[in-house]
Structure formats: structure tokens, C-alpha cells
mmCIF file with all atom_site columns, C-alpha atoms in Angstrom:
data_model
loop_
_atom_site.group_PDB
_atom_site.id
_atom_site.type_symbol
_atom_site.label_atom_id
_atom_site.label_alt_id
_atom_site.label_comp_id
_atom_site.label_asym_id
_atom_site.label_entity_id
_atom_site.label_seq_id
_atom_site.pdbx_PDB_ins_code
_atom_site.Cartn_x
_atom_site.Cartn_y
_atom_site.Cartn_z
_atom_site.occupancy
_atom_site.B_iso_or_equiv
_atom_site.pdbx_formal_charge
_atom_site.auth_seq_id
_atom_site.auth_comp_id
_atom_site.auth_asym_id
_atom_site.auth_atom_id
_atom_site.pdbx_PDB_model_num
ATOM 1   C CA . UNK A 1 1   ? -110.459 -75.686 38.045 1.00 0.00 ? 1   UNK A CA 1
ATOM 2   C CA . UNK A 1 2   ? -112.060 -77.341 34.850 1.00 0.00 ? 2   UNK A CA 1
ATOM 3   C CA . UNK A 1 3   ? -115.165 -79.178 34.553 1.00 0.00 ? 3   UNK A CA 1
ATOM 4   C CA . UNK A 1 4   ? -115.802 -80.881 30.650 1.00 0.00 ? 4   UNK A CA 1
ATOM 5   C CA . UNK A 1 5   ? -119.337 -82.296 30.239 1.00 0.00 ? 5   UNK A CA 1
ATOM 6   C CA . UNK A 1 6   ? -120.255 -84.610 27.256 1.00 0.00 ? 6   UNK A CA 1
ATOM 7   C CA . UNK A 1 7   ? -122.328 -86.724 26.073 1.00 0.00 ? 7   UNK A CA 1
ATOM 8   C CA . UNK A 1 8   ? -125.026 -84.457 24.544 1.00 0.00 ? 8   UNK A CA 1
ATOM 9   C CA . UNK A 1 9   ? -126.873 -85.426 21.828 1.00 0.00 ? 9   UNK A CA 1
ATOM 10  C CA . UNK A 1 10  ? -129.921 -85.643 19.790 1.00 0.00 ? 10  UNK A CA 1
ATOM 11  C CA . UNK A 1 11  ? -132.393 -87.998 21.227 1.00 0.00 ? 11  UNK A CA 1
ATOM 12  C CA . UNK A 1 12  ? -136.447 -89.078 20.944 1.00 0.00 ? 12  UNK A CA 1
ATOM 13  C CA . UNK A 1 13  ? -138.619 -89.057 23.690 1.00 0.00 ? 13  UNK A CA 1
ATOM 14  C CA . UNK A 1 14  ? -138.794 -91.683 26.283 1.00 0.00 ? 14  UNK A CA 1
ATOM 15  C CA . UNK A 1 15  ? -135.144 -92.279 24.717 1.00 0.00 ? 15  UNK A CA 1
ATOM 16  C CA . UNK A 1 16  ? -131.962 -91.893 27.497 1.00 0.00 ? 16  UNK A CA 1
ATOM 17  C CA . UNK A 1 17  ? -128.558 -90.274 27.281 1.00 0.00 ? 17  UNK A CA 1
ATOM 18  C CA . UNK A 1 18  ? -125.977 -90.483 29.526 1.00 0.00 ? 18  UNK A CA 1
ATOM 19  C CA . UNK A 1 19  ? -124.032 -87.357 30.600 1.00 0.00 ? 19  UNK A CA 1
ATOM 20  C CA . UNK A 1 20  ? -119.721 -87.154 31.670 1.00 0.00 ? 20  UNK A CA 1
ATOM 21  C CA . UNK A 1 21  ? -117.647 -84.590 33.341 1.00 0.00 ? 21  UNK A CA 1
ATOM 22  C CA . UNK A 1 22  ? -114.117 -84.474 33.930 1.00 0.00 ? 22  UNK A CA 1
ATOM 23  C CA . UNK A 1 23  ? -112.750 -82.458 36.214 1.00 0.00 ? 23  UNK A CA 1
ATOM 24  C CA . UNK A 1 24  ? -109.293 -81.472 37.186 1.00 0.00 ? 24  UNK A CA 1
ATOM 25  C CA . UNK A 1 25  ? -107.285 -78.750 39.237 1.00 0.00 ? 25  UNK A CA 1
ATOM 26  C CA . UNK A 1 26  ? -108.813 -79.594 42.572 1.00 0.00 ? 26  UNK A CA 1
ATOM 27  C CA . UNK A 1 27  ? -109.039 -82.072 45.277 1.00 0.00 ? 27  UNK A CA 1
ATOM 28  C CA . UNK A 1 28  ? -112.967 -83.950 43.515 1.00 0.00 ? 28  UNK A CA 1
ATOM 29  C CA . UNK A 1 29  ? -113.116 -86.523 46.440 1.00 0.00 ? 29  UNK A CA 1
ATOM 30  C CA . UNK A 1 30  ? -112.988 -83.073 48.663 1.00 0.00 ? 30  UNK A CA 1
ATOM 31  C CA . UNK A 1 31  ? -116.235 -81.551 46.485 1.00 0.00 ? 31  UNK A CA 1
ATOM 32  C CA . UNK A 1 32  ? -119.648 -82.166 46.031 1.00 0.00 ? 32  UNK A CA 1
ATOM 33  C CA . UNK A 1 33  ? -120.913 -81.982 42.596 1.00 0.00 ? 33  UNK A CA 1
ATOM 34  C CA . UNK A 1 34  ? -124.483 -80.990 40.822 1.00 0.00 ? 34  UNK A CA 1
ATOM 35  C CA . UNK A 1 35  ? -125.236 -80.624 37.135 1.00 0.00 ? 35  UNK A CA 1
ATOM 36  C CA . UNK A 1 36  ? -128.161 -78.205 36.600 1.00 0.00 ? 36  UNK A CA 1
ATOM 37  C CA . UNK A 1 37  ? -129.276 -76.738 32.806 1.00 0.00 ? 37  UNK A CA 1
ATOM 38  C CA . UNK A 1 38  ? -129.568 -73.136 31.384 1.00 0.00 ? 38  UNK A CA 1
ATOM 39  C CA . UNK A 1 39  ? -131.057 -72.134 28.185 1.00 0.00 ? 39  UNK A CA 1
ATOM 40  C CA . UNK A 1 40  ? -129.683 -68.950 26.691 1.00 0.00 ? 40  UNK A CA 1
ATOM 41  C CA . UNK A 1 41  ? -131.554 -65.834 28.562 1.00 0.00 ? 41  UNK A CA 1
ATOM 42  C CA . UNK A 1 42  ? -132.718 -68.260 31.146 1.00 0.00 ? 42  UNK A CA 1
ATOM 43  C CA . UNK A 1 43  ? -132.297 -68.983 34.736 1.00 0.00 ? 43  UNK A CA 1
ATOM 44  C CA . UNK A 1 44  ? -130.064 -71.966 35.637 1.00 0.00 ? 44  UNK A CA 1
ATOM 45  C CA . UNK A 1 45  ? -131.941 -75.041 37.112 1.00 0.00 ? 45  UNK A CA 1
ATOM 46  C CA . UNK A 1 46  ? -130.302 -77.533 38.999 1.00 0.00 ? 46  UNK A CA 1
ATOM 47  C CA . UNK A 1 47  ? -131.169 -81.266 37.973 1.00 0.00 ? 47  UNK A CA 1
ATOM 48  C CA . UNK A 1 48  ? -128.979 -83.830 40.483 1.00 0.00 ? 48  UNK A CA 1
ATOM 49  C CA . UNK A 1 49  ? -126.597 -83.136 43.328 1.00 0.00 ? 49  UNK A CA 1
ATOM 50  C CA . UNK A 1 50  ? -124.456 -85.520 44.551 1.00 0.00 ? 50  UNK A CA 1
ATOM 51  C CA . UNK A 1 51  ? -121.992 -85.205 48.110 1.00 0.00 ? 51  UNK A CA 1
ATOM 52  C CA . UNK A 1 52  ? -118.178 -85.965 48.333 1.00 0.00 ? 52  UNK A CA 1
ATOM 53  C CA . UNK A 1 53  ? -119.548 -89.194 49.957 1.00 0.00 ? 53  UNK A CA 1
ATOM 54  C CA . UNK A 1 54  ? -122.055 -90.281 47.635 1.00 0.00 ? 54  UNK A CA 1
ATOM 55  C CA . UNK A 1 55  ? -125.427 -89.039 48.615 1.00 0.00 ? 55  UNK A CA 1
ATOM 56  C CA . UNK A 1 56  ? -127.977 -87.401 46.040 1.00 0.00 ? 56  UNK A CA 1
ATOM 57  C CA . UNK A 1 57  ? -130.757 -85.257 45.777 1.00 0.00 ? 57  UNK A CA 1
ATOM 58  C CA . UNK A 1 58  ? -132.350 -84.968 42.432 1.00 0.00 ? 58  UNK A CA 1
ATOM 59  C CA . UNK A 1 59  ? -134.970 -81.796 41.261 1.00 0.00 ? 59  UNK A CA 1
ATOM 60  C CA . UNK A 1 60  ? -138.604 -83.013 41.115 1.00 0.00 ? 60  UNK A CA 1
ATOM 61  C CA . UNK A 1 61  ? -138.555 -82.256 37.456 1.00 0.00 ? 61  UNK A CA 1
ATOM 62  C CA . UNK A 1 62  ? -136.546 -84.758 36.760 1.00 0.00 ? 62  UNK A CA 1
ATOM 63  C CA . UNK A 1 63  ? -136.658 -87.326 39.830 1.00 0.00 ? 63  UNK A CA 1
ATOM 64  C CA . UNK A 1 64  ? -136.895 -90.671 38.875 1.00 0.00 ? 64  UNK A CA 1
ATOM 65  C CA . UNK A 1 65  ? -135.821 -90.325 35.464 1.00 0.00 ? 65  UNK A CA 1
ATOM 66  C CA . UNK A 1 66  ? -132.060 -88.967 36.353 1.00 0.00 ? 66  UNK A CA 1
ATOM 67  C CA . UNK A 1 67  ? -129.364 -90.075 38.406 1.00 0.00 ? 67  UNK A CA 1
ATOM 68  C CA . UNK A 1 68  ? -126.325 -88.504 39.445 1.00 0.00 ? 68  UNK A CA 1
ATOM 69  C CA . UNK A 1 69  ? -123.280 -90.747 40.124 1.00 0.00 ? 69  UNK A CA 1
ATOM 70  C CA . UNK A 1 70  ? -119.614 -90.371 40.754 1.00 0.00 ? 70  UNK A CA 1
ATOM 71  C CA . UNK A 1 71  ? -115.865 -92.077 40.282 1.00 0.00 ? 71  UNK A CA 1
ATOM 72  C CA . UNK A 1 72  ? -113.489 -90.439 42.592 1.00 0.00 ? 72  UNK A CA 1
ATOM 73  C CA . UNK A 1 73  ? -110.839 -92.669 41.445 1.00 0.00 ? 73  UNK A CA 1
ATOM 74  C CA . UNK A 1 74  ? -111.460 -90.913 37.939 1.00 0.00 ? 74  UNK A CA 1
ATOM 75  C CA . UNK A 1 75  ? -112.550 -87.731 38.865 1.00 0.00 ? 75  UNK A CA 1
ATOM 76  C CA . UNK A 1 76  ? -115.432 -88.089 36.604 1.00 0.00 ? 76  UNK A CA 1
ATOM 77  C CA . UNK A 1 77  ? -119.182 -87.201 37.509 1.00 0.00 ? 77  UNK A CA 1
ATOM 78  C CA . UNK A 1 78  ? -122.277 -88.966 35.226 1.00 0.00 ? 78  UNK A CA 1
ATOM 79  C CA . UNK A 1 79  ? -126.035 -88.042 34.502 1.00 0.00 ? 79  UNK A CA 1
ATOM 80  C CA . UNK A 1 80  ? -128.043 -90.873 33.413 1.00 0.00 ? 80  UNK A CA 1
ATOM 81  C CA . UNK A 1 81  ? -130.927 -89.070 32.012 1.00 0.00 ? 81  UNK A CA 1
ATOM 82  C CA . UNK A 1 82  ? -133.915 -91.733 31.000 1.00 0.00 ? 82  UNK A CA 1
ATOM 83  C CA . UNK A 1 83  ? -137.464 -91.404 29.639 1.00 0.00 ? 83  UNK A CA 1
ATOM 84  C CA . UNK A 1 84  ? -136.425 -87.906 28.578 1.00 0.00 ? 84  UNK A CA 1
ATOM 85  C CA . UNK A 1 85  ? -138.755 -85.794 27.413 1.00 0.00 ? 85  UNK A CA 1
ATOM 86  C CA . UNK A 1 86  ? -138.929 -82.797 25.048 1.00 0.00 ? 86  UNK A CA 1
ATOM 87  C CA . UNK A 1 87  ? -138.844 -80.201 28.113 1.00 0.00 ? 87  UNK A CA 1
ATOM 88  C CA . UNK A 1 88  ? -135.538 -81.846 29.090 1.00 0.00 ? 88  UNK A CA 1
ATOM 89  C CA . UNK A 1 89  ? -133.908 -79.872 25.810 1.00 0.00 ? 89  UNK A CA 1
ATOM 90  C CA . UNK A 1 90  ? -131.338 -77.849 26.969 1.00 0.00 ? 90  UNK A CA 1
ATOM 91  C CA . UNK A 1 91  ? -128.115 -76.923 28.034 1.00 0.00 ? 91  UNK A CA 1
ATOM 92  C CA . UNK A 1 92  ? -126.195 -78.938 30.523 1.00 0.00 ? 92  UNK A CA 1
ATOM 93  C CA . UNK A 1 93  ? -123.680 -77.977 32.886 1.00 0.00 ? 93  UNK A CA 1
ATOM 94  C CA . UNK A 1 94  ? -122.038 -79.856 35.447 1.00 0.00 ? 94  UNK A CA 1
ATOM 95  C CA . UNK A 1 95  ? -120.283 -77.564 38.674 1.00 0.00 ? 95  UNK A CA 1
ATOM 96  C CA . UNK A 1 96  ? -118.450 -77.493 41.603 1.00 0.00 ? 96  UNK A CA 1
ATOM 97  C CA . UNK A 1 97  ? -120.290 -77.146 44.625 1.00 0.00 ? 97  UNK A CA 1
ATOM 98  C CA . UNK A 1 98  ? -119.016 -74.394 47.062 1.00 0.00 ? 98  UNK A CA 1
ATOM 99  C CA . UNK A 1 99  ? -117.442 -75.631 50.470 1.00 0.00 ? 99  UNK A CA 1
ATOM 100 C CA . UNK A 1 100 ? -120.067 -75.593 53.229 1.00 0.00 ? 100 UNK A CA 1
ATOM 101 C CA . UNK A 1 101 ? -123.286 -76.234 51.510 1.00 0.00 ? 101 UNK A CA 1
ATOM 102 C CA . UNK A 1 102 ? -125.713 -78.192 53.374 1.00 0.00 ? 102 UNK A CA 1
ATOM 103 C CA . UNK A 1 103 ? -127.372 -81.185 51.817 1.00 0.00 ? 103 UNK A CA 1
ATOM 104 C CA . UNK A 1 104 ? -130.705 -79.051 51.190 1.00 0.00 ? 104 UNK A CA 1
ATOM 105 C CA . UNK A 1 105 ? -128.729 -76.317 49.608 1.00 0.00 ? 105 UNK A CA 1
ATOM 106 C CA . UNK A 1 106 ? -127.093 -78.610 47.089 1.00 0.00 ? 106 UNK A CA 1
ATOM 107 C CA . UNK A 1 107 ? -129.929 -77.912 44.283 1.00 0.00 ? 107 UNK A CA 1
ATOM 108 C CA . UNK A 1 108 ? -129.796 -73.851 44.598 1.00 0.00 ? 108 UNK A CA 1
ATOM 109 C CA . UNK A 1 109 ? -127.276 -72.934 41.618 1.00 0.00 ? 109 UNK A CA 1
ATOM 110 C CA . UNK A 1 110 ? -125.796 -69.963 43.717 1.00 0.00 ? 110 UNK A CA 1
ATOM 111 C CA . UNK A 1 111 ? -124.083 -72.627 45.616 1.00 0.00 ? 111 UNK A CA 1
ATOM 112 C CA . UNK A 1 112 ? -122.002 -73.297 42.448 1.00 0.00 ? 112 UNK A CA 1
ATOM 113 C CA . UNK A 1 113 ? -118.371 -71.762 42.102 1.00 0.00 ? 113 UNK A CA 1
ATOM 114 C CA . UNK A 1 114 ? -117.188 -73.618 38.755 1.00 0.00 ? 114 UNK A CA 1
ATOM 115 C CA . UNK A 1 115 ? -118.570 -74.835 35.721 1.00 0.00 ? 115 UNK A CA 1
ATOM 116 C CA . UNK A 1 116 ? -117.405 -75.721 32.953 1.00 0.00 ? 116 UNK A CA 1
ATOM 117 C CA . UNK A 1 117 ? -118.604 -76.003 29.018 1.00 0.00 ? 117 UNK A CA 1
ATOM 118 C CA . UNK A 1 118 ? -122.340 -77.158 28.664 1.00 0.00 ? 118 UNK A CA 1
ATOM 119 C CA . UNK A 1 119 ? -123.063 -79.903 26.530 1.00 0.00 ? 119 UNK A CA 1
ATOM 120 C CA . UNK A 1 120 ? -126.402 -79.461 24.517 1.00 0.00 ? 120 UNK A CA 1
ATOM 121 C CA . UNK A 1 121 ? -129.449 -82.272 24.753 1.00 0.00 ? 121 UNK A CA 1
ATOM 122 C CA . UNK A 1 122 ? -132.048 -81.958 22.610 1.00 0.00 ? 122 UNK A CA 1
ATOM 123 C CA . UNK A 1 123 ? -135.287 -83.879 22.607 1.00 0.00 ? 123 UNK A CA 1
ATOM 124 C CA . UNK A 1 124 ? -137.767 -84.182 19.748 1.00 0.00 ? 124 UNK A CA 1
ATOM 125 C CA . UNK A 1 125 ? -139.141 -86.659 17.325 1.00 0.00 ? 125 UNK A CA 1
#
């Protein structure tokens, strides 16, 4: 399994950035995705989830300004992070979700079995 995220970046507030992740070595259309951020000596937070089939959930932190999406076709998974703000700086990761999670279980990190790289976002003037 590998999972790539890019699309980090420097940006200002209220500015957006738009997050990528390819994966490869397993069935995607078969696995729901999430991204979710971790500062170094932190405790992951998940942002977005997103099912197999399409449907999302998205942290309250961050809902209405982010939105998960998918291409199957691609195996690619996006985060379209707008009106960010500087307590969106951090390190993103996008993961595989484990097999059997339930739709309100897709925002709890220890229902993550890959992940790949982060990509850092940073937010200041």
C-alpha cells in the first residue's frame, strides 16, 4: 500500500489550497478514505472522510471550509481546503480506512491502517 499527498504549500489566510493523494497497491474503489493532520508530538486529527461510494463527513473544525472528494478511475483522493486559517498549519496526511468502519467511525484516526508521506500547509501572513 502507498498513499502520496501533495499539494502543500505556503498560503495567507482566507486563501485555499487544494490537497492530492495517490494511492496504489490495493483495490481504492474497495476503501474508504480520510485525510486527518498531525503536528510533530501531537495527536492526529481527522479533517474529511469520504466512503468507497462517495459519502463524507467532515470534522467541525473544518466543516464548511473543506471538502473531501474522490476519482476511482484515478485512484486519487482531493482536499479542497478554503478560507484557511492560521490554526489549519500543519501536517497533512491522507489514509486508508480499515475494512468495517461505520460511517460515524470514519473521523476516529485509529480506524486508519495506511498512510502515507504528509504534505506540510502552512498559514500565515
Amino acid at each position: 500500500v502507498q498513499l502520496q499527498a501533495s499539494g502543500g504549500g505556503l498560503v495567507e489566510p482566507g486563501g485555499s489550497l487544494r490537497l492530492s493523494c495517490a494511492a496504489s497497491g490495493f483495490t481504492f474503489r474497495q476503501y474508504d478514505m480520510a485525510w486527518f493532520r498531525q503536528a510533530p508530538g501531537k495527536e492526529r486529527e481527522a479533517v474529511a472522510f469520504i466512503k468507497y461510494s462517495g459519502g463524507t463527513n467532515t470534522a467541525d473544525s473544518v466543516k464548511g471550509r473543506f471538502t473531501i472528494s474522490r476519482d476511482n478511475a484515478k485512484a486519487m483522493v482531493y482536499l479542497q481546503m478554503n478560507n484557511l486559517k492560521p490554526e489549519d498549519t500543519n501536517i497533512y496526511f491522507c489514509a486508508r480506512v480499515m475494512r468495517g468502519t461505520i460511517f460515524s467511525s470514519g473521523l476516529r484516526p485509529e480506524r486508519y491502517d495506511y498512510w502515507g508521506q504528509g504534505t506540510q500547509v502552512t498559514v500565515s501572513s
